[in-house]
Structure formats: C-alpha cells, structure tokens
C-alpha cells in the first residue's frame, strides 16, 4: 500500500516475482518499453470482477480500462478500450467503422488473435498489432491489463493512446 492507503505502490520497471516468468507479461513490458511508455506494474491478485480488481488496487472502476477484442466483418480484429464503469456502444462503433456487424470473439479466438487469455488482454505486446479505438472519456492515470493474470499496469492515458496511434472517439455508454 502507498502511505496514503491508495492501494499497492507500483514501482516503474519492477516486475513482481510471481509474474517474472510470464510470457505475456514479458511481451507487454517489452512492447511498452519499445513505445517509450512509462509503466508501473502492481500485483492485485485474482479478481472475480472488475469492481473487485479496482478495490484490490485502491482505485475506482472507471480508472480501469478494459481492452476488448472486437471482430470486424472482414475477419480482422481491433481493440476497443473502454472505461471500467462503461460498456461498449455497438451502434456507435459500427457507425464509426461503417459496418453493420461487429462481434466479440470466443475466448479461444481472442487468444489466437492477440496471444493473450481473457482477463490479461492488452494492446501492448499483442501477437498482432491490431488497430486501437479508445473511448473519448479515457484520461489521466489509468490501469489496464499487463499480460498476465493478477497483474495490472498503471500508465498515463495520453501517453498510451498516442504511442498506440489510437483512434479516439465516443464508443461507449453507461453500464
């Protein structure tokens, strides 16, 4: 915990011992470094819900950004980054992409598309660098998946979105 009780005190560049051998986490860290993104990793333990993960980290659910894998009708994929207290707005995203149909792929397809299991997915270190669409409400210091179960990464949203070349748009609605 930090001195102010705000949750685990992540340390830049420090990899928790429990994650040191994780291939997904190593890819995440390597890609963040390659993009010049300052990442702080925190061990939060397994969580049964986003709300539980936020409580473990001492942050609000809105400060966790979900990395959702979305399947495009042409067979490709994209990442949709959505604040934890919101959900993807399918009509908005379909309209922006000019398509009639989008879907969330099954877990095995998402794993094949990104190299990450559900619950660990992040655009950083994805086995394929799919386009990133980020909700316009994402800002400040955020937490997102770090490529391994039980870990979260803290980053500056502007730095992350710029490094990923994210398209920023209104793609969410209240949960």
Coordinates of N, CA and C in Angstrom, one line a residue:
X1 N 0.8 -1.2 0.0 CA 0.0 0.0 0.0 C 0.9 1.2 0.0
X2 N 0.4 2.3 -0.6 CA 1.1 3.6 -0.5 C 0.8 4.2 0.8
X3 N 1.6 5.2 1.2 CA 1.4 5.8 2.5 C 0.0 6.4 2.7
X4 N -0.7 6.8 1.6 CA -2.0 7.4 1.8 C -3.1 6.3 1.7
X5 N -2.7 5.1 1.7 CA -3.7 4.0 1.7 C -4.4 3.8 0.3
X6 N -3.8 4.4 -0.8 CA -4.5 4.4 -2.1 C -4.2 3.1 -2.8
X7 N -3.8 2.0 -2.2 CA -3.6 0.8 -2.9 C -2.1 0.4 -3.0
X8 N -1.8 -0.6 -3.8 CA -0.4 -1.1 -3.9 C 0.4 0.0 -4.5
X9 N 1.6 0.1 -4.1 CA 2.5 1.1 -4.6 C 3.3 0.5 -5.8
X10 N 2.9 0.7 -7.0 CA 3.6 0.2 -8.2 C 5.0 0.9 -8.3
X11 N 5.9 0.1 -8.8 CA 7.3 0.7 -9.0 C 7.6 0.5 -10.5
X12 N 8.0 1.6 -11.1 CA 8.3 1.6 -12.5 C 9.4 0.6 -12.8
X13 N 9.2 -0.3 -13.8 CA 10.2 -1.2 -14.2 C 10.2 -2.5 -13.3
X14 N 9.6 -2.5 -12.2 CA 9.7 -3.6 -11.3 C 8.7 -4.6 -11.7
X15 N 9.1 -5.9 -11.8 CA 8.2 -7.0 -12.1 C 8.0 -7.8 -10.9
X16 N 6.8 -8.0 -10.4 CA 6.5 -8.8 -9.3 C 7.1 -10.2 -9.5
X17 N 7.6 -10.9 -8.5 CA 8.2 -12.2 -8.6 C 7.3 -13.2 -9.2
X18 N 6.0 -13.1 -8.8 CA 5.0 -14.1 -9.3 C 4.8 -14.0 -10.8
X19 N 5.2 -12.9 -11.4 CA 5.0 -12.7 -12.8 C 6.2 -12.8 -13.7
X20 N 7.3 -12.9 -13.1 CA 8.6 -12.8 -13.8 C 8.7 -13.8 -14.9
X21 N 8.1 -15.0 -14.8 CA 8.2 -16.0 -15.8 C 7.1 -15.9 -16.9
X22 N 6.2 -15.0 -16.7 CA 5.0 -15.0 -17.6 C 5.4 -14.4 -19.0
X23 N 5.2 -15.2 -20.0 CA 5.5 -14.8 -21.4 C 4.7 -13.6 -21.8
X24 N 3.4 -13.6 -21.5 CA 2.5 -12.5 -21.9 C 2.9 -11.2 -21.2
X25 N 3.3 -11.3 -20.0 CA 3.7 -10.1 -19.2 C 5.1 -9.6 -19.8
X26 N 6.0 -10.5 -20.1 CA 7.2 -10.1 -20.7 C 7.0 -9.4 -22.0
X27 N 6.1 -9.9 -22.9 CA 5.8 -9.2 -24.1 C 5.2 -7.8 -23.9
X28 N 4.3 -7.7 -22.9 CA 3.7 -6.5 -22.5 C 4.8 -5.4 -22.1
X29 N 5.7 -5.8 -21.3 CA 6.8 -4.9 -20.8 C 7.7 -4.5 -22.0
X30 N 8.0 -5.5 -22.8 CA 8.9 -5.2 -23.9 C 8.3 -4.2 -24.9
X31 N 7.0 -4.4 -25.2 CA 6.3 -3.5 -26.1 C 6.1 -2.1 -25.5
X32 N 5.8 -2.1 -24.2 CA 5.7 -0.8 -23.5 C 7.1 0.0 -23.6
X33 N 8.2 -0.7 -23.4 CA 9.5 -0.1 -23.5 C 9.8 0.3 -24.9
X34 N 9.4 -0.5 -25.9 CA 9.7 -0.1 -27.3 C 8.9 1.1 -27.7
X35 N 7.8 1.3 -27.1 CA 6.9 2.5 -27.4 C 7.3 3.7 -26.5
X36 N 8.2 3.5 -25.5 CA 8.7 4.5 -24.6 C 7.6 4.9 -23.6
X37 N 6.8 3.9 -23.2 CA 5.7 4.2 -22.3 C 6.2 3.9 -20.9
X38 N 6.0 4.8 -20.0 CA 6.3 4.6 -18.6 C 5.2 3.8 -18.0
X39 N 5.6 2.6 -17.5 CA 4.6 1.6 -17.0 C 5.0 1.3 -15.5
X40 N 4.0 1.3 -14.7 CA 4.1 0.8 -13.3 C 3.2 -0.4 -13.1
X41 N 3.8 -1.5 -12.7 CA 3.1 -2.7 -12.5 C 2.7 -3.0 -11.1
X42 N 1.5 -3.4 -10.8 CA 1.1 -3.7 -9.5 C 0.5 -5.1 -9.5
X43 N 0.8 -5.9 -8.4 CA 0.2 -7.2 -8.3 C -1.1 -7.0 -7.5
X44 N -2.2 -7.4 -8.1 CA -3.5 -7.1 -7.5 C -4.2 -8.4 -7.1
X45 N -3.6 -9.6 -7.4 CA -4.2 -10.9 -7.2 C -5.4 -11.1 -8.1
X46 N -5.9 -12.3 -8.1 CA -7.0 -12.6 -9.0 C -8.3 -11.9 -8.5
X47 N -9.1 -11.5 -9.4 CA -10.3 -10.9 -9.0 C -11.5 -11.5 -9.8
X48 N -12.6 -11.6 -9.2 CA -13.8 -12.2 -9.8 C -14.6 -11.2 -10.6
X49 N -14.3 -9.9 -10.4 CA -15.0 -8.9 -11.2 C -14.1 -7.6 -11.3
X50 N -14.5 -6.8 -12.2 CA -13.8 -5.5 -12.4 C -13.8 -4.7 -11.1
X51 N -14.9 -4.7 -10.4 CA -15.1 -4.0 -9.2 C -14.1 -4.5 -8.1
X52 N -14.0 -5.8 -8.0 CA -13.1 -6.4 -7.1 C -11.6 -6.0 -7.4
X53 N -11.3 -6.1 -8.7 CA -10.0 -5.7 -9.1 C -9.7 -4.2 -8.8
X54 N -10.6 -3.3 -9.0 CA -10.5 -1.9 -8.6 C -10.3 -1.8 -7.1
X55 N -11.1 -2.5 -6.3 CA -10.9 -2.4 -4.9 C -9.5 -2.9 -4.4
X56 N -9.1 -4.0 -5.1 CA -7.7 -4.5 -4.8 C -6.6 -3.5 -5.1
X57 N -6.9 -2.7 -6.1 CA -5.9 -1.7 -6.5 C -6.1 -0.3 -5.8
X58 N -7.2 -0.2 -5.0 CA -7.5 1.1 -4.4 C -7.8 2.2 -5.3
X59 N -8.5 1.8 -6.4 CA -8.9 2.8 -7.4 C -10.4 2.6 -7.7
X60 N -11.0 3.6 -8.4 CA -12.4 3.5 -8.9 C -12.5 2.6 -10.1
X61 N -13.6 1.9 -10.3 CA -13.8 1.1 -11.5 C -13.5 1.9 -12.8
X62 N -13.9 3.1 -12.8 CA -13.7 3.9 -14.1 C -12.3 4.1 -14.4
X63 N -11.4 3.9 -13.5 CA -9.9 4.1 -13.7 C -9.3 2.8 -14.3
X64 N -10.0 1.8 -14.4 CA -9.6 0.6 -15.1 C -10.1 0.6 -16.5
X65 N -9.2 0.4 -17.4 CA -9.6 0.5 -18.8 C -9.6 -1.0 -19.4
X66 N -10.8 -1.4 -19.8 CA -10.9 -2.7 -20.4 C -10.4 -2.7 -21.8
X67 N -9.6 -3.7 -22.2 CA -9.1 -3.9 -23.5 C -10.0 -5.0 -24.2
X68 N -11.0 -4.6 -25.0 CA -11.9 -5.6 -25.6 C -11.4 -5.9 -27.0
X69 N -11.4 -7.2 -27.4 CA -11.1 -7.6 -28.7 C -12.4 -7.7 -29.5
X70 N -12.4 -7.0 -30.6 CA -13.6 -6.9 -31.4 C -13.3 -7.5 -32.8
X71 N -14.2 -8.4 -33.3 CA -14.0 -9.0 -34.6 C -14.7 -8.1 -35.7
X72 N -14.0 -7.7 -36.7 CA -14.5 -7.0 -37.8 C -15.1 -8.0 -38.8
X73 N -16.1 -7.6 -39.6 CA -16.7 -8.5 -40.6 C -15.7 -9.0 -41.6
X74 N -14.6 -8.3 -41.9 CA -13.7 -8.7 -42.8 C -12.7 -9.8 -42.3
X75 N -12.9 -10.2 -41.0 CA -12.1 -11.2 -40.4 C -11.0 -10.7 -39.6
X76 N -10.7 -9.4 -39.7 CA -9.6 -8.8 -38.8 C -10.2 -8.5 -37.5
X77 N -9.4 -7.9 -36.6 CA -9.8 -7.6 -35.3 C -9.4 -6.1 -35.0
X78 N -9.9 -5.6 -33.9 CA -9.4 -4.3 -33.3 C -9.6 -4.4 -31.8
X79 N -8.9 -3.5 -31.2 CA -9.1 -3.3 -29.7 C -10.0 -2.1 -29.5
X80 N -10.9 -2.3 -28.6 CA -11.8 -1.2 -28.1 C -11.4 -1.0 -26.6
X81 N -10.9 0.2 -26.3 CA -10.6 0.5 -24.9 C -11.7 1.2 -24.3
X82 N -12.3 0.7 -23.2 CA -13.5 1.2 -22.6 C -13.3 1.3 -21.1
X83 N -13.6 2.5 -20.5 CA -13.5 2.6 -19.0 C -14.4 1.6 -18.3
X84 N -13.9 1.2 -17.1 CA -14.5 0.1 -16.4 C -15.9 0.3 -16.0
X85 N -16.4 1.6 -15.9 CA -17.7 1.8 -15.5 C -18.7 2.0 -16.7
X86 N -18.2 1.7 -17.8 CA -18.9 1.9 -19.1 C -18.9 0.6 -19.9
X87 N -19.7 0.6 -20.9 CA -19.7 -0.6 -21.8 C -19.6 -0.1 -23.2
X88 N -19.2 -1.0 -24.1 CA -19.0 -0.7 -25.5 C -20.4 -0.3 -26.1
X89 N -20.5 0.7 -26.9 CA -21.7 1.0 -27.6 C -21.6 0.5 -29.0
X90 N -22.2 -0.6 -29.3 CA -22.1 -1.3 -30.6 C -22.6 -0.4 -31.7
X91 N -23.7 0.3 -31.5 CA -24.2 1.2 -32.6 C -23.2 2.3 -33.0
X92 N -22.6 2.9 -31.9 CA -21.6 4.0 -32.2 C -20.4 3.4 -32.9
X93 N -19.8 2.3 -32.4 CA -18.6 1.7 -33.0 C -18.9 1.3 -34.5
X94 N -20.1 0.6 -34.7 CA -20.4 0.2 -36.0 C -20.5 1.4 -37.0
X95 N -21.1 2.4 -36.5 CA -21.3 3.7 -37.3 C -19.9 4.3 -37.7
X96 N -19.0 4.3 -36.7 CA -17.7 4.9 -37.0 C -16.9 4.0 -38.0
X97 N -17.1 2.7 -37.9 CA -16.4 1.8 -38.8 C -17.1 1.6 -40.1
X98 N -18.3 2.0 -40.2 CA -19.1 1.9 -41.4 C -19.5 0.4 -41.7
X99 N -19.8 -0.3 -40.7 CA -20.1 -1.7 -40.9 C -21.5 -2.0 -40.2
X100 N -22.1 -3.1 -40.6 CA -23.4 -3.5 -40.0 C -23.3 -4.4 -38.8
X101 N -22.1 -5.1 -38.7 CA -22.0 -6.1 -37.7 C -20.6 -6.1 -37.1
X102 N -20.5 -6.2 -35.8 CA -19.2 -6.5 -35.1 C -19.5 -7.5 -34.0
X103 N -18.5 -8.2 -33.6 CA -18.8 -9.1 -32.5 C -17.5 -9.3 -31.6
X104 N -17.8 -9.8 -30.4 CA -16.8 -10.2 -29.5 C -16.5 -11.7 -29.8
X105 N -15.3 -12.0 -30.1 CA -15.0 -13.4 -30.5 C -14.9 -14.3 -29.2
X106 N -15.1 -15.6 -29.4 CA -14.9 -16.5 -28.3 C -13.5 -16.4 -27.7
X107 N -13.3 -16.9 -26.5 CA -12.0 -16.8 -25.8 C -10.9 -17.4 -26.6
X108 N -11.1 -18.5 -27.2 CA -10.0 -19.1 -28.0 C -9.6 -18.3 -29.2
X109 N -10.6 -17.7 -29.8 CA -10.3 -16.8 -31.0 C -9.6 -15.6 -30.6
X110 N -10.0 -15.0 -29.4 CA -9.3 -13.8 -28.9 C -7.9 -14.1 -28.6
X111 N -7.6 -15.3 -28.0 CA -6.3 -15.7 -27.7 C -5.4 -15.9 -28.9
X112 N -6.0 -16.5 -30.0 CA -5.3 -16.7 -31.2 C -5.0 -15.3 -31.9
X113 N -5.9 -14.4 -31.7 CA -5.7 -13.0 -32.4 C -4.7 -12.2 -31.6
X114 N -4.6 -12.3 -30.3 CA -3.7 -11.4 -29.5 C -2.6 -12.1 -28.8
X115 N -2.7 -13.4 -28.6 CA -1.7 -14.1 -27.8 C -1.9 -13.9 -26.3
X116 N -3.1 -13.4 -25.9 CA -3.4 -13.2 -24.5 C -4.7 -13.9 -24.2
X117 N -4.8 -14.4 -23.0 CA -6.0 -15.0 -22.5 C -7.0 -13.9 -22.0
X118 N -8.2 -14.2 -22.0 CA -9.2 -13.2 -21.5 C -8.8 -12.9 -20.0
X119 N -8.9 -11.6 -19.6 CA -8.5 -11.2 -18.3 C -7.1 -10.7 -18.3
X120 N -6.3 -10.9 -19.4 CA -5.0 -10.4 -19.5 C -4.7 -9.6 -20.7
X121 N -5.8 -9.4 -21.5 CA -5.6 -8.8 -22.8 C -5.3 -7.3 -22.7
X122 N -4.3 -6.9 -23.6 CA -3.9 -5.5 -23.7 C -3.4 -5.3 -25.1
X123 N -3.5 -4.1 -25.7 CA -2.9 -3.9 -27.0 C -1.4 -4.0 -27.0
X124 N -0.8 -3.7 -25.8 CA 0.7 -3.7 -25.8 C 1.2 -5.2 -25.7
X125 N 2.0 -5.5 -26.7 CA 2.5 -6.9 -26.7 C 1.6 -7.9 -27.4
X126 N 0.5 -7.4 -28.0 CA -0.3 -8.3 -28.8 C 0.5 -9.0 -29.9
X127 N 0.2 -10.3 -30.1 CA 0.9 -11.0 -31.1 C 0.7 -10.4 -32.5
X128 N -0.4 -9.7 -32.7 CA -0.7 -8.9 -33.9 C -1.1 -7.5 -33.4
X129 N -0.4 -6.4 -34.0 CA -0.8 -5.1 -33.6 C -2.0 -4.6 -34.2
X130 N -3.2 -5.0 -33.7 CA -4.5 -4.6 -34.3 C -4.7 -3.1 -34.0
X131 N -5.6 -2.5 -34.9 CA -5.9 -1.0 -34.6 C -6.6 -0.9 -33.2
X132 N -6.4 0.3 -32.6 CA -6.9 0.6 -31.3 C -7.9 1.7 -31.4
X133 N -9.1 1.5 -30.9 CA -10.1 2.5 -30.8 C -10.3 2.8 -29.3
X134 N -10.2 4.0 -28.8 CA -10.3 4.3 -27.4 C -11.4 5.3 -27.2
X135 N -12.2 5.0 -26.1 CA -13.3 5.9 -25.8 C -12.7 7.3 -25.4
X136 N -13.4 8.3 -25.8 CA -13.0 9.7 -25.6 C -13.0 10.1 -24.1
X137 N -13.6 9.3 -23.3 CA -13.7 9.7 -21.9 C -12.4 9.2 -21.1
X138 N -11.6 8.4 -21.7 CA -10.4 7.9 -21.1 C -9.4 9.0 -20.9
X139 N -8.9 9.2 -19.7 CA -7.9 10.3 -19.4 C -7.2 10.0 -18.1
X140 N -6.1 10.7 -17.9 CA -5.4 10.7 -16.6 C -4.6 9.4 -16.5
X141 N -4.4 9.1 -15.2 CA -3.7 7.8 -14.9 C -4.7 6.7 -14.9
X142 N -4.4 5.7 -15.7 CA -5.3 4.6 -15.8 C -4.6 3.3 -15.5
X143 N -5.4 2.2 -15.3 CA -4.9 0.9 -15.1 C -5.5 0.0 -16.2
X144 N -4.6 -0.9 -16.7 CA -5.1 -1.8 -17.7 C -4.4 -3.1 -17.5
X145 N -4.8 -4.2 -18.3 CA -4.2 -5.5 -18.2 C -2.7 -5.4 -18.5
X146 N -1.9 -6.3 -17.8 CA -0.5 -6.3 -18.0 C 0.0 -7.6 -18.6
X147 N -0.9 -8.3 -19.3 CA -0.5 -9.5 -20.0 C -0.4 -10.8 -19.2
X148 N -0.8 -10.7 -17.9 CA -0.8 -11.9 -17.0 C -1.9 -11.8 -16.0
X149 N -2.4 -12.9 -15.6 CA -3.4 -12.8 -14.5 C -2.9 -12.3 -13.2
X150 N -3.6 -11.5 -12.5 CA -3.2 -11.0 -11.2 C -2.4 -9.7 -11.3
X151 N -2.1 -9.2 -12.5 CA -1.3 -8.0 -12.6 C -2.0 -6.9 -13.3
X152 N -1.8 -5.7 -12.9 CA -2.3 -4.5 -13.6 C -1.2 -3.6 -13.8
X153 N -1.3 -2.8 -14.9 CA -0.3 -1.8 -15.2 C -1.0 -0.4 -15.1
X154 N -0.2 0.5 -14.6 CA -0.6 1.9 -14.5 C 0.1 2.7 -15.5
X155 N -0.6 3.5 -16.3 CA 0.1 4.3 -17.4 C -0.7 5.7 -17.5
X156 N -0.1 6.6 -18.1 CA -0.7 7.9 -18.4 C -1.5 7.6 -19.7
X157 N -2.8 7.9 -19.7 CA -3.7 7.6 -20.8 C -3.2 8.3 -22.1
X158 N -2.9 9.5 -22.0 CA -2.5 10.3 -23.2 C -1.2 9.7 -23.8
X159 N -0.3 9.3 -23.0 CA 1.0 8.7 -23.4 C 0.7 7.4 -24.1
X160 N -0.2 6.5 -23.5 CA -0.5 5.2 -24.1 C -1.2 5.4 -25.4
X161 N -2.3 6.2 -25.4 CA -3.1 6.3 -26.7 C -2.3 6.9 -27.8
X162 N -1.4 7.9 -27.5 CA -0.5 8.4 -28.6 C 0.5 7.4 -29.1
X163 N 1.1 6.6 -28.2 CA 2.0 5.6 -28.6 C 1.4 4.5 -29.4
X164 N 0.1 4.2 -29.1 CA -0.6 3.2 -29.9 C -1.2 3.7 -31.2
X165 N -1.2 5.0 -31.4 CA -1.9 5.6 -32.5 C -3.3 5.3 -32.5
X166 N -3.9 5.4 -31.3 CA -5.3 5.1 -31.1 C -6.2 6.1 -31.8
X167 N -7.3 5.6 -32.3 CA -8.4 6.5 -32.7 C -9.3 6.8 -31.5
X168 N -9.4 8.0 -31.2 CA -10.2 8.4 -30.0 C -11.6 8.9 -30.4
X169 N -12.6 8.3 -29.9 CA -14.0 8.6 -30.3 C -14.9 8.2 -29.2
X170 N -16.2 8.7 -29.2 CA -17.2 8.3 -28.3 C -17.7 6.9 -28.7
X171 N -17.2 5.9 -28.0 CA -17.6 4.5 -28.4 C -18.2 3.7 -27.2
X172 N -18.6 4.5 -26.2 CA -19.1 3.7 -25.0 C -20.4 4.4 -24.6
X173 N -21.1 3.7 -23.6 CA -22.3 4.2 -23.0 C -22.3 3.7 -21.5
X174 N -23.1 4.3 -20.6 CA -23.1 3.9 -19.2 C -23.4 2.4 -19.1
X175 N -22.8 1.7 -18.2 CA -23.0 0.3 -18.0 C -24.3 0.1 -17.3

